[in-house]
XYZ file of C-alpha atoms in Angstrom:
361
model
C -0.220 -0.141 -0.072
C 2.582 2.411 0.652
C 3.898 2.345 -3.136
C 0.146 3.115 -4.227
C -2.245 6.103 -3.879
C -5.674 5.617 -4.697
C -5.025 2.376 -6.550
C -1.979 4.425 -8.590
C 1.380 2.847 -8.225
C 3.707 5.678 -7.447
C 7.152 3.506 -8.091
C 8.950 2.792 -11.660
C 11.091 -0.544 -9.970
C 11.198 -2.373 -6.648
C 14.282 -3.196 -5.328
C 14.344 -5.940 -2.704
C 17.706 -5.605 -0.273
C 16.768 -8.195 2.134
C 17.501 -11.006 -0.408
C 14.760 -13.054 1.069
C 11.047 -14.011 -0.338
C 8.765 -10.739 -0.306
C 6.167 -12.284 1.984
C 7.988 -14.005 5.390
C 11.585 -14.653 5.283
C 14.018 -17.852 4.952
C 11.841 -20.336 7.027
C 8.217 -19.292 5.723
C 7.425 -17.679 2.795
C 3.623 -17.026 1.059
C 4.316 -16.984 -2.611
C 0.830 -17.086 -3.553
C 0.178 -14.015 -1.559
C 3.829 -12.266 -3.120
C 2.345 -12.738 -6.534
C -0.846 -11.061 -5.882
C 1.090 -8.262 -4.568
C 3.400 -7.637 -7.300
C 0.451 -8.030 -9.937
C -1.046 -5.412 -8.588
C 2.025 -3.258 -8.231
C 2.819 -4.017 -11.658
C 6.753 -3.028 -11.861
C 9.482 -4.748 -12.376
C 10.840 -6.208 -9.225
C 14.479 -6.883 -8.598
C 15.609 -9.295 -5.670
C 19.399 -7.987 -5.235
C 21.485 -10.147 -3.236
C 24.260 -9.646 -0.364
C 26.763 -12.508 -0.209
C 26.142 -13.501 3.738
C 27.261 -17.293 3.245
C 30.533 -16.643 2.485
C 33.159 -13.414 2.430
C 33.935 -11.123 -0.483
C 37.304 -12.825 -0.901
C 35.748 -16.238 -1.054
C 32.866 -15.055 -3.425
C 35.518 -13.617 -5.918
C 37.659 -16.408 -6.015
C 35.247 -19.128 -6.790
C 33.574 -20.228 -9.925
C 30.411 -21.511 -8.605
C 30.347 -17.654 -7.206
C 27.231 -17.803 -4.591
C 26.823 -20.501 -2.008
C 24.556 -23.221 -3.044
C 22.570 -22.613 -0.104
C 22.542 -19.053 -0.487
C 21.132 -19.658 -3.879
C 18.574 -21.865 -2.744
C 17.693 -19.067 -0.255
C 17.907 -15.752 -1.454
C 17.721 -16.515 -5.470
C 15.249 -19.404 -5.890
C 12.800 -18.609 -3.486
C 12.743 -14.576 -4.705
C 12.228 -16.146 -7.974
C 8.984 -17.974 -6.911
C 7.569 -14.841 -6.296
C 8.782 -13.089 -9.917
C 12.119 -11.588 -8.808
C 14.337 -11.235 -11.430
C 18.243 -10.551 -11.454
C 20.352 -11.505 -8.615
C 23.047 -8.996 -8.796
C 25.327 -9.127 -5.372
C 25.517 -5.328 -3.858
C 27.447 -6.252 -1.064
C 30.013 -9.017 0.583
C 31.135 -10.030 3.630
C 34.783 -8.782 5.142
C 37.058 -11.644 6.212
C 38.158 -10.136 9.520
C 35.235 -7.915 10.590
C 32.483 -9.852 9.656
C 30.656 -6.627 8.458
C 28.958 -5.991 4.973
C 31.116 -4.308 2.592
C 29.262 -2.469 0.060
C 30.764 -3.261 -3.492
C 30.435 -0.362 -5.576
C 31.086 -1.633 -8.968
C 27.996 -4.246 -8.500
C 25.740 -1.020 -7.022
C 26.871 0.799 -10.395
C 25.322 -2.002 -12.456
C 22.156 -2.989 -10.299
C 21.458 1.196 -10.236
C 22.017 1.595 -13.860
C 19.643 -1.611 -14.554
C 16.944 -0.443 -12.125
C 16.488 2.626 -13.833
C 16.754 1.573 -17.452
C 14.335 -1.138 -16.143
C 12.001 1.934 -14.827
C 12.754 3.812 -17.815
C 10.386 1.556 -19.889
C 7.198 2.697 -18.141
C 7.903 6.466 -18.754
C 8.969 6.621 -21.988
C 6.526 6.816 -24.708
C 5.859 3.715 -26.601
C 6.285 5.226 -30.350
C 9.911 6.164 -28.586
C 11.091 2.777 -27.215
C 13.752 1.188 -29.255
C 13.582 -3.151 -29.054
C 16.405 -5.315 -30.206
C 15.030 -9.143 -31.097
C 17.547 -11.014 -31.036
C 18.042 -14.211 -33.365
C 19.986 -17.842 -33.076
C 20.486 -21.160 -35.138
C 19.032 -24.226 -33.499
C 21.046 -26.602 -32.479
C 23.511 -23.956 -31.029
C 25.903 -23.072 -34.528
C 24.218 -25.823 -35.729
C 20.865 -25.133 -37.706
C 19.788 -22.585 -40.000
C 19.844 -18.967 -38.756
C 16.234 -18.123 -37.309
C 15.123 -21.323 -35.452
C 14.978 -22.431 -32.013
C 13.561 -25.455 -30.244
C 9.444 -25.677 -31.353
C 9.126 -22.581 -32.417
C 8.258 -20.577 -35.884
C 10.797 -17.886 -35.247
C 10.049 -15.487 -37.952
C 6.498 -16.244 -38.034
C 6.254 -15.428 -34.221
C 8.419 -12.701 -35.047
C 5.606 -11.175 -37.650
C 2.958 -11.147 -35.608
C 4.986 -9.930 -32.360
C 5.471 -6.953 -34.915
C 2.113 -6.564 -36.063
C 0.854 -6.391 -32.439
C 3.510 -3.979 -31.670
C 2.367 -1.223 -34.464
C -1.078 -2.089 -33.060
C 0.203 -0.790 -29.493
C 2.113 2.171 -30.940
C 6.086 1.320 -31.628
C 7.401 2.789 -34.798
C 8.262 -0.558 -36.741
C 8.589 1.062 -39.972
C 7.490 -0.309 -43.178
C 7.173 -3.874 -42.214
C 7.270 -6.588 -44.739
C 4.013 -8.134 -46.228
C 4.304 -11.502 -44.995
C 6.963 -13.488 -43.100
C 8.619 -14.806 -46.327
C 9.431 -11.037 -46.772
C 10.942 -10.220 -43.359
C 12.619 -13.502 -43.550
C 14.034 -12.249 -46.911
C 14.803 -9.049 -45.814
C 16.685 -10.070 -42.833
C 18.373 -13.200 -44.147
C 18.329 -13.175 -48.085
C 17.867 -16.700 -47.882
C 15.358 -18.799 -45.671
C 18.093 -21.451 -45.097
C 21.042 -19.123 -44.224
C 23.243 -20.152 -41.638
C 25.696 -18.338 -39.751
C 28.972 -18.316 -42.340
C 26.596 -17.447 -44.736
C 27.501 -14.412 -47.197
C 24.131 -13.435 -47.868
C 22.756 -12.109 -44.599
C 21.980 -8.672 -44.474
C 24.862 -6.562 -42.789
C 23.194 -3.872 -40.802
C 26.129 -2.357 -39.174
C 30.165 -1.993 -39.735
C 31.900 -1.508 -36.685
C 35.532 -0.151 -37.301
C 37.917 -1.552 -35.171
C 38.763 1.744 -33.660
C 34.760 2.431 -32.647
C 34.815 -1.488 -31.525
C 38.052 -0.726 -29.107
C 36.499 2.849 -27.662
C 32.873 1.025 -26.521
C 33.945 -2.022 -25.566
C 36.015 -1.690 -22.122
C 37.111 -5.486 -22.199
C 38.046 -5.901 -25.767
C 41.740 -6.095 -24.844
C 40.809 -9.306 -22.924
C 39.396 -10.857 -25.986
C 42.839 -10.879 -27.697
C 44.057 -13.757 -25.454
C 42.079 -16.137 -27.522
C 41.284 -14.288 -30.892
C 44.031 -12.406 -31.324
C 43.602 -8.355 -32.450
C 39.923 -7.384 -33.808
C 38.503 -7.556 -35.936
C 39.109 -11.454 -36.344
C 37.783 -14.333 -38.475
C 34.417 -13.963 -37.188
C 31.270 -11.639 -37.977
C 34.324 -9.873 -39.990
C 35.197 -8.691 -43.666
C 38.770 -8.506 -42.550
C 38.451 -4.820 -41.832
C 35.586 -4.312 -39.550
C 32.907 -6.078 -37.598
C 29.787 -7.019 -39.145
C 26.463 -7.069 -37.404
C 23.765 -8.701 -39.179
C 20.425 -7.781 -39.211
C 17.687 -5.679 -40.087
C 16.335 -2.417 -38.779
C 12.891 -1.598 -38.637
C 11.893 2.183 -37.294
C 12.906 1.652 -33.823
C 13.011 -2.342 -33.947
C 16.210 -4.230 -34.884
C 16.270 -7.794 -35.672
C 19.664 -9.086 -35.338
C 21.038 -12.245 -35.526
C 23.471 -13.470 -32.292
C 26.875 -14.220 -33.637
C 28.435 -17.920 -33.071
C 29.738 -18.838 -29.871
C 32.789 -19.614 -31.703
C 33.993 -22.679 -30.058
C 32.895 -26.255 -31.624
C 30.597 -28.466 -29.456
C 27.811 -27.602 -27.226
C 27.783 -23.884 -25.658
C 27.278 -24.673 -22.501
C 30.839 -26.048 -21.869
C 31.954 -22.557 -22.039
C 30.028 -22.297 -18.383
C 33.150 -24.695 -17.153
C 35.825 -23.078 -19.532
C 37.921 -21.000 -17.225
C 40.108 -19.274 -20.235
C 37.621 -19.068 -22.996
C 35.745 -15.889 -23.836
C 33.118 -14.310 -25.931
C 34.672 -13.632 -29.872
C 35.320 -9.952 -31.055
C 32.345 -9.922 -33.517
C 30.420 -11.513 -30.399
C 31.225 -8.728 -28.420
C 30.778 -6.369 -30.813
C 26.938 -7.466 -31.170
C 26.312 -6.486 -27.838
C 28.379 -3.432 -27.521
C 26.005 -2.394 -31.051
C 22.937 -2.942 -29.347
C 23.173 -0.864 -26.354
C 25.486 1.761 -27.392
C 24.807 2.435 -31.050
C 21.188 1.405 -31.659
C 20.519 2.512 -28.511
C 18.008 -0.421 -27.042
C 15.534 0.420 -24.664
C 15.132 -3.353 -24.294
C 16.331 -6.263 -25.738
C 14.194 -9.617 -26.591
C 15.795 -13.141 -27.023
C 13.734 -14.771 -29.512
C 13.255 -18.396 -28.505
C 15.516 -21.480 -27.032
C 18.468 -20.889 -27.166
C 21.437 -18.575 -27.274
C 24.900 -18.434 -26.335
C 24.838 -15.211 -24.308
C 23.645 -17.189 -20.871
C 26.535 -19.832 -21.341
C 29.467 -17.495 -21.957
C 32.194 -17.744 -18.974
C 32.010 -16.440 -15.539
C 30.550 -17.603 -12.241
C 27.243 -19.812 -12.284
C 25.332 -17.577 -9.942
C 26.202 -14.091 -8.864
C 27.656 -12.401 -11.660
C 30.947 -10.063 -10.637
C 32.008 -7.498 -13.329
C 34.367 -9.928 -15.173
C 31.738 -12.316 -15.808
C 31.013 -12.544 -19.544
C 27.323 -12.881 -19.319
C 27.270 -9.426 -16.866
C 29.454 -7.600 -19.590
C 27.826 -8.619 -22.360
C 24.417 -7.644 -21.803
C 25.785 -4.190 -19.888
C 22.244 -2.376 -19.063
C 19.857 -3.500 -21.394
C 16.697 -5.279 -19.863
C 16.623 -8.730 -21.258
C 13.174 -10.173 -22.084
C 13.912 -14.059 -23.264
C 11.425 -16.207 -24.746
C 12.130 -19.701 -23.568
C 10.593 -23.309 -24.043
C 8.178 -24.139 -21.351
C 9.822 -27.940 -20.813
C 13.265 -26.452 -20.486
C 13.233 -24.706 -16.992
C 16.734 -25.493 -15.971
C 18.480 -23.785 -19.135
C 15.680 -20.917 -18.517
C 16.983 -20.597 -15.059
C 20.585 -20.320 -16.285
C 19.215 -17.764 -18.679
C 17.479 -15.783 -15.540
C 20.696 -16.207 -13.571
C 23.283 -15.413 -15.486
C 22.060 -13.246 -18.363
C 19.514 -11.553 -16.198
C 16.636 -12.401 -18.437
C 13.310 -11.903 -17.599
C 12.042 -15.580 -18.995
C 8.570 -15.509 -20.732
C 7.616 -19.023 -21.448
C 5.768 -20.765 -24.726
C 4.353 -24.066 -24.788
C 5.800 -26.663 -27.012
C 3.681 -27.696 -30.244
C 1.225 -30.415 -29.224
C 1.692 -33.877 -30.469
C -0.297 -37.273 -30.727
C 0.800 -41.161 -32.348
C 1.596 -40.675 -35.783
C 0.134 -44.270 -36.299
C 1.487 -46.443 -39.722
C 2.006 -45.019 -42.720
């Protein structure tokens, strides 16, 4: 009630710093009541986390990140309420036991909260949205595919709904086929296909200026622009812009095999083209939000801690301050949870197609 006046919500975003469920505490929770409260509030609900089960140094040195007990109590339980973005804001001092604020993490938390808040205040016609598509299986399938989802057919319907809601979507293609052709130029295009539409050419100097960690990628990939998403002189961003909506192709993760292996890699990193894509989305296109379309991409599997990201973890570095919405298949909650906790995704489930016995043929 404190956040409302005469039925009108007064706040634009809510940050819970207790690290516990909204209603109750570590021992008892009332998730249905919390969900009902948040539905009435109708604002982004971020549950930030103080590192209390380990010292700050222990968290910083840990490949896991947050202690598993803390993940259960202060990440998983708030998620049942609808909480997003478990960002650490303080760590326990190993000598005094006092909780010490972590300035860099607080800065990330604040900037992301302000971005979420801005979505409520900004005029719909001025909002800029980046829709990101993948290939499924990762790096193996055609571009614009995902598990159990007609990606471009769904994006086409999404664009029409956005247009009806007042978003600026430019001149929409007349059909799904025209949409595919404008972005991919070939309906069976692969990530390495030369036909993909180039939306932006980023010079090496611009890339280095806008991507603070670019030099750290050279250990694995050499100097930019590299061989992936590159014409030899510039870094290439594939996709197509329609008004204030950019439909972009997420680059390959650069390694053979399943991208989940990157979770356990100690020295791996995204390649320059991958970093340039997300730099473009935030700092050049100026997206107010990114919508990752379908299961699944590679952002959430990039190297770093498993829960409780630091400023050196690549999912945190790549997504920067952009609010992240993610369409994820309802039958894959485990990897959706990885996306929620590592790339700060607010997941939206879609159902798998119905199936029945085919019988003899």
